[in-house]
PDB file of C-alpha atoms in Angstrom:
ATOM      1  CA  MET A   1      -8.876  -3.579  27.726  1.00 83.00           C
ATOM      2  CA  ILE A   2      -9.110  -5.500  24.455  1.00 95.00           C
ATOM      3  CA  THR A   3     -10.380  -3.737  21.349  1.00 97.00           C
ATOM      4  CA  GLN A   4     -12.108  -5.619  18.527  1.00 98.00           C
ATOM      5  CA  VAL A   5     -11.944  -4.327  14.947  1.00 98.00           C
ATOM      6  CA  CYS A   6     -13.889  -6.391  12.380  1.00 98.00           C
ATOM      7  CA  VAL A   7     -12.088  -6.270   9.057  1.00 97.00           C
ATOM      8  CA  GLY A   8     -12.252  -7.702   5.551  1.00 92.00           C
ATOM      9  CA  GLU A   9     -15.017  -9.395   3.621  1.00 88.00           C
ATOM     10  CA  LEU A  10     -15.040 -12.336   6.038  1.00 90.00           C
ATOM     11  CA  GLN A  11     -15.367 -10.091   9.111  1.00 95.00           C
ATOM     12  CA  THR A  12     -12.156 -11.217  10.732  1.00 97.00           C
ATOM     13  CA  ASN A  13     -11.536 -10.039  14.269  1.00 98.00           C
ATOM     14  CA  CYS A  14      -8.410  -7.933  14.540  1.00 98.00           C
ATOM     15  CA  TRP A  15      -7.621  -7.648  18.245  1.00 98.00           C
ATOM     16  CA  ILE A  16      -5.719  -4.728  19.767  1.00 98.00           C
ATOM     17  CA  ILE A  17      -4.352  -5.606  23.192  1.00 97.00           C
ATOM     18  CA  PRO A  18      -2.526  -3.027  25.347  1.00 95.00           C
ATOM     19  CA  LEU A  19       0.651  -4.154  27.043  1.00 91.00           C
ATOM     20  CA  LEU A  20       1.714  -3.132  30.510  1.00 69.00           C
ATOM     21  CA  LYS A  21       4.062  -0.201  30.181  1.00 60.00           C
ATOM     22  CA  ALA A  22       7.507  -0.204  31.666  1.00 49.00           C
ATOM     23  CA  GLU A  23       7.473   2.903  33.815  1.00 44.00           C
ATOM     24  CA  GLN A  24      10.130   4.766  35.721  1.00 41.00           C
ATOM     25  CA  PRO A  25       9.215   6.956  38.709  1.00 46.00           C
ATOM     26  CA  LEU A  26      10.229  10.599  38.570  1.00 42.00           C
ATOM     27  CA  PRO A  27      11.069  12.862  41.533  1.00 47.00           C
ATOM     28  CA  SER A  28       7.641  14.418  41.179  1.00 43.00           C
ATOM     29  CA  GLY A  29       6.085  11.067  41.941  1.00 48.00           C
ATOM     30  CA  LYS A  30       4.736  10.755  38.409  1.00 45.00           C
ATOM     31  CA  ALA A  31       5.830   8.039  36.015  1.00 45.00           C
ATOM     32  CA  VAL A  32       6.944   8.148  32.405  1.00 40.00           C
ATOM     33  CA  SER A  33       6.637   5.267  29.984  1.00 46.00           C
ATOM     34  CA  GLN A  34       9.871   3.878  28.629  1.00 45.00           C
ATOM     35  CA  GLU A  35       8.076   1.756  26.021  1.00 55.00           C
ATOM     36  CA  PRO A  36       6.691   3.590  22.985  1.00 55.00           C
ATOM     37  CA  GLU A  37       5.548   0.252  21.523  1.00 64.00           C
ATOM     38  CA  ASN A  38       2.719  -0.567  23.872  1.00 92.00           C
ATOM     39  CA  CYS A  39       0.313  -3.065  22.319  1.00 96.00           C
ATOM     40  CA  ILE A  40      -0.109  -6.280  20.379  1.00 98.00           C
ATOM     41  CA  VAL A  41      -2.123  -6.320  17.160  1.00 98.00           C
ATOM     42  CA  VAL A  42      -3.452  -9.771  16.277  1.00 98.00           C
ATOM     43  CA  ASP A  43      -4.608 -10.715  12.761  1.00 98.00           C
ATOM     44  CA  PRO A  44      -4.731  -7.544  10.628  1.00 98.00           C
ATOM     45  CA  GLY A  45      -6.982  -9.171   8.045  1.00 95.00           C
ATOM     46  CA  GLY A  46      -7.930  -6.123   5.983  1.00 93.00           C
ATOM     47  CA  ASN A  47      -9.198  -2.548   6.216  1.00 95.00           C
ATOM     48  CA  GLU A  48      -5.904  -1.206   7.480  1.00 96.00           C
ATOM     49  CA  ASP A  49      -7.444   2.269   7.593  1.00 97.00           C
ATOM     50  CA  LEU A  50      -9.826   1.118  10.334  1.00 98.00           C
ATOM     51  CA  ILE A  51      -7.039  -0.525  12.317  1.00 98.00           C
ATOM     52  CA  LEU A  52      -4.758   2.499  12.016  1.00 98.00           C
ATOM     53  CA  ALA A  53      -7.562   4.865  13.008  1.00 98.00           C
ATOM     54  CA  ARG A  54      -8.376   2.799  16.084  1.00 97.00           C
ATOM     55  CA  LEU A  55      -4.727   2.655  17.132  1.00 97.00           C
ATOM     56  CA  LYS A  56      -4.489   6.418  16.755  1.00 96.00           C
ATOM     57  CA  LYS A  57      -7.618   6.943  18.837  1.00 95.00           C
ATOM     58  CA  LEU A  58      -6.306   4.633  21.549  1.00 95.00           C
ATOM     59  CA  GLN A  59      -2.833   6.198  21.349  1.00 94.00           C
ATOM     60  CA  LEU A  60      -1.279   2.775  20.935  1.00 96.00           C
ATOM     61  CA  CYS A  61       1.668   1.606  18.873  1.00 96.00           C
ATOM     62  CA  PRO A  62       2.305  -2.101  18.145  1.00 97.00           C
ATOM     63  CA  ARG A  63       5.257  -3.883  19.675  1.00 97.00           C
ATOM     64  CA  TYR A  64       4.132  -7.088  17.977  1.00 98.00           C
ATOM     65  CA  ILE A  65       1.956  -7.811  14.957  1.00 98.00           C
ATOM     66  CA  VAL A  66       0.920 -11.400  15.584  1.00 98.00           C
ATOM     67  CA  LEU A  67      -0.711 -13.748  13.101  1.00 98.00           C
ATOM     68  CA  SER A  68      -2.751 -16.572  14.598  1.00 98.00           C
ATOM     69  CA  HIS A  69      -2.210 -18.338  11.264  1.00 98.00           C
ATOM     70  CA  ALA A  70      -1.526 -17.375   7.673  1.00 95.00           C
ATOM     71  CA  HIS A  71      -4.903 -17.650   5.927  1.00 93.00           C
ATOM     72  CA  PHE A  72      -5.516 -14.663   3.674  1.00 88.00           C
ATOM     73  CA  ASP A  73      -8.334 -13.212   5.777  1.00 91.00           C
ATOM     74  CA  HIS A  74      -5.942 -12.829   8.725  1.00 95.00           C
ATOM     75  CA  ILE A  75      -3.000 -11.262   6.862  1.00 95.00           C
ATOM     76  CA  ALA A  76      -4.440  -9.035   4.129  1.00 91.00           C
ATOM     77  CA  ALA A  77      -3.458  -5.752   5.820  1.00 95.00           C
ATOM     78  CA  LEU A  78      -0.054  -6.989   6.975  1.00 96.00           C
ATOM     79  CA  PRO A  79       1.970  -5.125   4.304  1.00 95.00           C
ATOM     80  CA  GLN A  80       0.376  -1.798   5.207  1.00 95.00           C
ATOM     81  CA  MET A  81       0.711  -2.428   8.950  1.00 97.00           C
ATOM     82  CA  ALA A  82       4.359  -3.375   8.573  1.00 97.00           C
ATOM     83  CA  ALA A  83       4.994  -0.196   6.581  1.00 96.00           C
ATOM     84  CA  ALA A  84       3.224   1.957   9.169  1.00 97.00           C
ATOM     85  CA  PHE A  85       5.053   0.345  12.107  1.00 97.00           C
ATOM     86  CA  PRO A  86       8.473  -0.828  10.878  1.00 97.00           C
ATOM     87  CA  GLN A  87       9.689  -1.242  14.450  1.00 96.00           C
ATOM     88  CA  ALA A  88       7.057  -3.885  15.232  1.00 97.00           C
ATOM     89  CA  ASP A  89       7.987  -7.559  15.171  1.00 98.00           C
ATOM     90  CA  ILE A  90       5.909  -9.649  12.761  1.00 98.00           C
ATOM     91  CA  ALA A  91       5.278 -12.909  14.590  1.00 98.00           C
ATOM     92  CA  ILE A  92       3.930 -16.211  13.288  1.00 98.00           C
ATOM     93  CA  HIS A  93       4.394 -19.861  14.192  1.00 98.00           C
ATOM     94  CA  GLN A  94       7.447 -21.353  12.568  1.00 98.00           C
ATOM     95  CA  ALA A  95       5.312 -23.955  10.753  1.00 98.00           C
ATOM     96  CA  GLU A  96       3.743 -21.175   8.636  1.00 96.00           C
ATOM     97  CA  ALA A  97       6.723 -18.895   8.093  1.00 96.00           C
ATOM     98  CA  VAL A  98       6.779 -19.894   4.404  1.00 95.00           C
ATOM     99  CA  LYS A  99       3.403 -18.192   4.004  1.00 94.00           C
ATOM    100  CA  LEU A 100       5.070 -14.801   4.500  1.00 96.00           C
ATOM    101  CA  GLY A 101       7.700 -13.033   2.442  1.00 93.00           C
ATOM    102  CA  PRO A 102       7.682 -12.038  -1.235  1.00 83.00           C
ATOM    103  CA  GLU A 103       7.993 -15.659  -2.367  1.00 84.00           C
ATOM    104  CA  SER A 104       4.775 -16.664  -0.609  1.00 88.00           C
ATOM    105  CA  GLU A 105       2.346 -15.366  -3.229  1.00 83.00           C
ATOM    106  CA  GLU A 106       2.276 -18.621  -5.194  1.00 81.00           C
ATOM    107  CA  LEU A 107       1.481 -20.607  -2.035  1.00 84.00           C
ATOM    108  CA  HIS A 108      -1.485 -18.369  -1.314  1.00 81.00           C
ATOM    109  CA  ARG A 109      -2.727 -18.638  -4.903  1.00 79.00           C
ATOM    110  CA  ARG A 110      -2.554 -22.422  -4.647  1.00 79.00           C
ATOM    111  CA  ASP A 111      -4.369 -22.534  -1.314  1.00 77.00           C
ATOM    112  CA  LEU A 112      -7.070 -20.154  -2.474  1.00 74.00           C
ATOM    113  CA  ASN A 113      -7.655 -22.149  -5.644  1.00 75.00           C
ATOM    114  CA  ALA A 114      -7.993 -25.293  -3.536  1.00 70.00           C
ATOM    115  CA  ALA A 115     -10.543 -23.484  -1.379  1.00 67.00           C
ATOM    116  CA  GLY A 116     -12.653 -22.485  -4.361  1.00 68.00           C
ATOM    117  CA  GLY A 117     -10.844 -19.334  -5.356  1.00 60.00           C
ATOM    118  CA  TYR A 118     -10.711 -15.819  -4.002  1.00 60.00           C
ATOM    119  CA  PRO A 119      -9.305 -12.726  -5.761  1.00 56.00           C
ATOM    120  CA  PHE A 120      -6.868 -11.882  -2.974  1.00 53.00           C
ATOM    121  CA  ALA A 121      -3.585 -12.139  -4.830  1.00 47.00           C
ATOM    122  CA  ASP A 122      -5.149 -10.756  -8.028  1.00 51.00           C
ATOM    123  CA  SER A 123      -6.542  -7.664  -6.307  1.00 52.00           C
ATOM    124  CA  PRO A 124      -5.184  -4.244  -7.324  1.00 44.00           C
ATOM    125  CA  ALA A 125      -4.549  -3.715  -3.605  1.00 50.00           C
ATOM    126  CA  TRP A 126      -2.209  -6.731  -3.412  1.00 60.00           C
ATOM    127  CA  ARG A 127       1.239  -6.100  -2.025  1.00 72.00           C
ATOM    128  CA  PRO A 128       3.956  -8.684  -1.408  1.00 84.00           C
ATOM    129  CA  LEU A 129       3.891  -9.893   2.161  1.00 92.00           C
ATOM    130  CA  PRO A 130       6.784  -9.003   4.456  1.00 95.00           C
ATOM    131  CA  LYS A 131       8.773 -11.773   6.101  1.00 96.00           C
ATOM    132  CA  ALA A 132       8.287 -12.687   9.723  1.00 98.00           C
ATOM    133  CA  SER A 133      10.852 -11.236  12.097  1.00 97.00           C
ATOM    134  CA  LEU A 134       9.833 -13.510  14.974  1.00 98.00           C
ATOM    135  CA  LEU A 135       9.123 -17.234  14.550  1.00 98.00           C
ATOM    136  CA  LEU A 136       7.009 -18.642  17.339  1.00 98.00           C
ATOM    137  CA  LYS A 137       6.787 -22.058  18.964  1.00 98.00           C
ATOM    138  CA  GLU A 138       4.928 -23.604  21.877  1.00 98.00           C
ATOM    139  CA  GLY A 139       5.725 -21.890  25.166  1.00 98.00           C
ATOM    140  CA  ASP A 140       7.184 -18.673  23.764  1.00 98.00           C
ATOM    141  CA  GLU A 141       6.217 -15.465  25.543  1.00 97.00           C
ATOM    142  CA  LEU A 142       5.004 -12.216  24.013  1.00 96.00           C
ATOM    143  CA  GLY A 143       4.637  -9.740  26.826  1.00 94.00           C
ATOM    144  CA  PRO A 144       2.246 -11.389  29.307  1.00 95.00           C
ATOM    145  CA  PHE A 145       1.041 -13.938  26.746  1.00 97.00           C
ATOM    146  CA  GLN A 146       2.175 -17.511  26.330  1.00 98.00           C
ATOM    147  CA  VAL A 147       2.068 -19.024  22.853  1.00 98.00           C
ATOM    148  CA  LEU A 148      -0.044 -22.186  22.541  1.00 98.00           C
ATOM    149  CA  HIS A 149       0.477 -24.250  19.404  1.00 98.00           C
ATOM    150  CA  LEU A 150      -3.016 -25.351  18.335  1.00 98.00           C
ATOM    151  CA  PRO A 151      -2.691 -27.201  15.008  1.00 98.00           C
ATOM    152  CA  GLY A 152      -5.698 -28.480  13.127  1.00 98.00           C
ATOM    153  CA  HIS A 153      -7.269 -25.527  11.353  1.00 98.00           C
ATOM    154  CA  SER A 154      -3.813 -25.005   9.894  1.00 97.00           C
ATOM    155  CA  PRO A 155      -0.404 -26.493  10.740  1.00 98.00           C
ATOM    156  CA  GLY A 156       0.832 -23.408  12.599  1.00 98.00           C
ATOM    157  CA  SER A 157      -2.334 -22.132  14.230  1.00 98.00           C
ATOM    158  CA  ILE A 158      -1.658 -20.590  17.625  1.00 98.00           C
ATOM    159  CA  GLY A 159      -3.471 -19.175  20.612  1.00 98.00           C
ATOM    160  CA  LEU A 160      -2.221 -16.431  22.907  1.00 98.00           C
ATOM    161  CA  TYR A 161      -2.904 -17.122  26.576  1.00 98.00           C
ATOM    162  CA  TRP A 162      -2.630 -14.582  29.391  1.00 97.00           C
ATOM    163  CA  GLU A 163      -3.076 -16.695  32.505  1.00 97.00           C
ATOM    164  CA  ALA A 164      -3.323 -13.904  35.088  1.00 95.00           C
ATOM    165  CA  GLU A 165      -6.135 -12.159  33.205  1.00 95.00           C
ATOM    166  CA  LYS A 166      -7.780 -15.374  31.946  1.00 97.00           C
ATOM    167  CA  ILE A 167      -7.594 -14.262  28.330  1.00 98.00           C
ATOM    168  CA  LEU A 168      -7.201 -16.541  25.310  1.00 98.00           C
ATOM    169  CA  VAL A 169      -6.948 -15.223  21.761  1.00 98.00           C
ATOM    170  CA  SER A 170      -7.899 -18.371  19.876  1.00 98.00           C
ATOM    171  CA  GLY A 171      -7.584 -17.514  16.183  1.00 98.00           C
ATOM    172  CA  ASP A 172      -9.713 -19.863  14.078  1.00 98.00           C
ATOM    173  CA  THR A 173      -9.339 -22.858  16.378  1.00 98.00           C
ATOM    174  CA  LEU A 174     -12.328 -22.069  18.594  1.00 98.00           C
ATOM    175  CA  PHE A 175     -15.302 -19.764  18.051  1.00 98.00           C
ATOM    176  CA  TYR A 176     -18.539 -18.919  19.803  1.00 97.00           C
ATOM    177  CA  ALA A 177     -20.653 -22.007  19.051  1.00 95.00           C
ATOM    178  CA  GLY A 178     -18.168 -23.354  16.558  1.00 96.00           C
ATOM    179  CA  VAL A 179     -14.711 -24.700  15.813  1.00 96.00           C
ATOM    180  CA  GLY A 180     -12.228 -24.242  13.001  1.00 95.00           C
ATOM    181  CA  ARG A 181     -12.756 -25.910   9.648  1.00 94.00           C
ATOM    182  CA  THR A 182     -10.249 -28.511   8.485  1.00 95.00           C
ATOM    183  CA  ASP A 183     -11.048 -28.820   4.772  1.00 91.00           C
ATOM    184  CA  LEU A 184      -8.541 -26.150   3.689  1.00 89.00           C
ATOM    185  CA  PRO A 185      -4.971 -27.062   2.669  1.00 89.00           C
ATOM    186  CA  GLY A 186      -3.020 -28.044   5.772  1.00 92.00           C
ATOM    187  CA  GLY A 187      -6.130 -28.720   7.840  1.00 95.00           C
ATOM    188  CA  ASP A 188      -6.230 -31.849   9.997  1.00 98.00           C
ATOM    189  CA  GLU A 189      -9.383 -32.941  11.826  1.00 97.00           C
ATOM    190  CA  HIS A 190      -7.524 -35.221  14.237  1.00 98.00           C
ATOM    191  CA  LEU A 191      -5.084 -32.476  15.262  1.00 98.00           C
ATOM    192  CA  LEU A 192      -7.943 -30.002  15.682  1.00 98.00           C
ATOM    193  CA  PHE A 193      -9.708 -32.436  18.017  1.00 97.00           C
ATOM    194  CA  GLN A 194      -6.549 -32.716  20.110  1.00 98.00           C
ATOM    195  CA  SER A 195      -6.178 -28.930  20.237  1.00 98.00           C
ATOM    196  CA  LEU A 196      -9.794 -28.507  21.306  1.00 98.00           C
ATOM    197  CA  GLN A 197      -9.451 -31.121  24.043  1.00 97.00           C
ATOM    198  CA  ARG A 198      -6.435 -29.220  25.321  1.00 98.00           C
ATOM    199  CA  LEU A 199      -8.417 -25.973  25.460  1.00 98.00           C
ATOM    200  CA  PHE A 200     -11.479 -27.564  27.039  1.00 98.00           C
ATOM    201  CA  ALA A 201      -9.295 -28.900  29.872  1.00 97.00           C
ATOM    202  CA  MET A 202      -8.298 -25.334  30.794  1.00 98.00           C
ATOM    203  CA  ASP A 203      -9.999 -23.045  33.300  1.00 98.00           C
ATOM    204  CA  GLY A 204     -13.644 -22.640  32.306  1.00 98.00           C
ATOM    205  CA  ASP A 205     -13.590 -18.949  33.249  1.00 98.00           C
ATOM    206  CA  ILE A 206     -11.086 -18.091  30.525  1.00 98.00           C
ATOM    207  CA  ASN A 207     -12.470 -15.471  28.163  1.00 98.00           C
ATOM    208  CA  VAL A 208     -11.972 -16.497  24.535  1.00 98.00           C
ATOM    209  CA  TYR A 209     -11.417 -13.921  21.797  1.00 98.00           C
ATOM    210  CA  PRO A 210     -11.788 -15.777  18.483  1.00 98.00           C
ATOM    211  CA  GLY A 211     -10.817 -15.013  14.901  1.00 98.00           C
ATOM    212  CA  HIS A 212     -14.458 -14.465  13.894  1.00 98.00           C
ATOM    213  CA  GLY A 213     -17.634 -13.716  15.807  1.00 97.00           C
ATOM    214  CA  PRO A 214     -18.264 -12.688  19.413  1.00 98.00           C
ATOM    215  CA  ALA A 215     -16.170 -13.468  22.458  1.00 98.00           C
ATOM    216  CA  THR A 216     -17.040 -16.498  24.547  1.00 98.00           C
ATOM    217  CA  THR A 217     -15.648 -18.616  27.385  1.00 98.00           C
ATOM    218  CA  ILE A 218     -13.963 -21.991  27.615  1.00 98.00           C
ATOM    219  CA  ARG A 219     -16.798 -23.263  29.816  1.00 98.00           C
ATOM    220  CA  ARG A 220     -19.488 -22.374  27.322  1.00 97.00           C
ATOM    221  CA  GLU A 221     -17.710 -23.893  24.340  1.00 97.00           C
ATOM    222  CA  ALA A 222     -16.650 -27.040  26.177  1.00 96.00           C
ATOM    223  CA  ALA A 223     -20.270 -27.651  27.145  1.00 95.00           C
ATOM    224  CA  THR A 224     -21.517 -26.898  23.631  1.00 88.00           C
ATOM    225  CA  TYR A 225     -18.956 -29.009  21.810  1.00 79.00           C
ATOM    226  CA  ARG A 226     -19.304 -32.041  24.061  1.00 67.00           C
TER     227      ARG A 226
END
């Protein structure tokens, strides 16, 4: 159901998640999809050629391009993805909307310098980032997913939670055997602790699809962290 594509130098997980198609029955008894945009792409952090090839193989087209947060390793392929799928909404939490758009380059340079430097904005492959077309907040819905605001790793970090399927896309808040770092600009250890406690109080059977590394479960990480 969910496809993982590891991208970029930091091996970010770009997740491709099919959406349920709106279908209309025909007299023949068959059904035809009325929704050409039939998936969510989360965190296109680089290697857009790999992401595009996987979408083509799966015969999927993004309805939403969602950013769990705006760190460079989760957005590097956003310009190319937006150009390839201009109909897709670019979605990010409203607290990090300033990290997108052509004026955002200086903010990323500043953050990267604070983190020790990284040649993202100076790369020959750099393109100005498109603006978000959809600003998210706690409780918003994207298809079957509910948006969870999980600040700590960054001010606008989010998770995407599909209750019926027990799926949580956690970004960099929660990993297999690890949690998000808070020493980058905008990080807050206290807020991260609160976000983690919120997640650990959820159903232990929830499958967690993080921003880096293998999938895990709430039960496993709650037991490990505590």
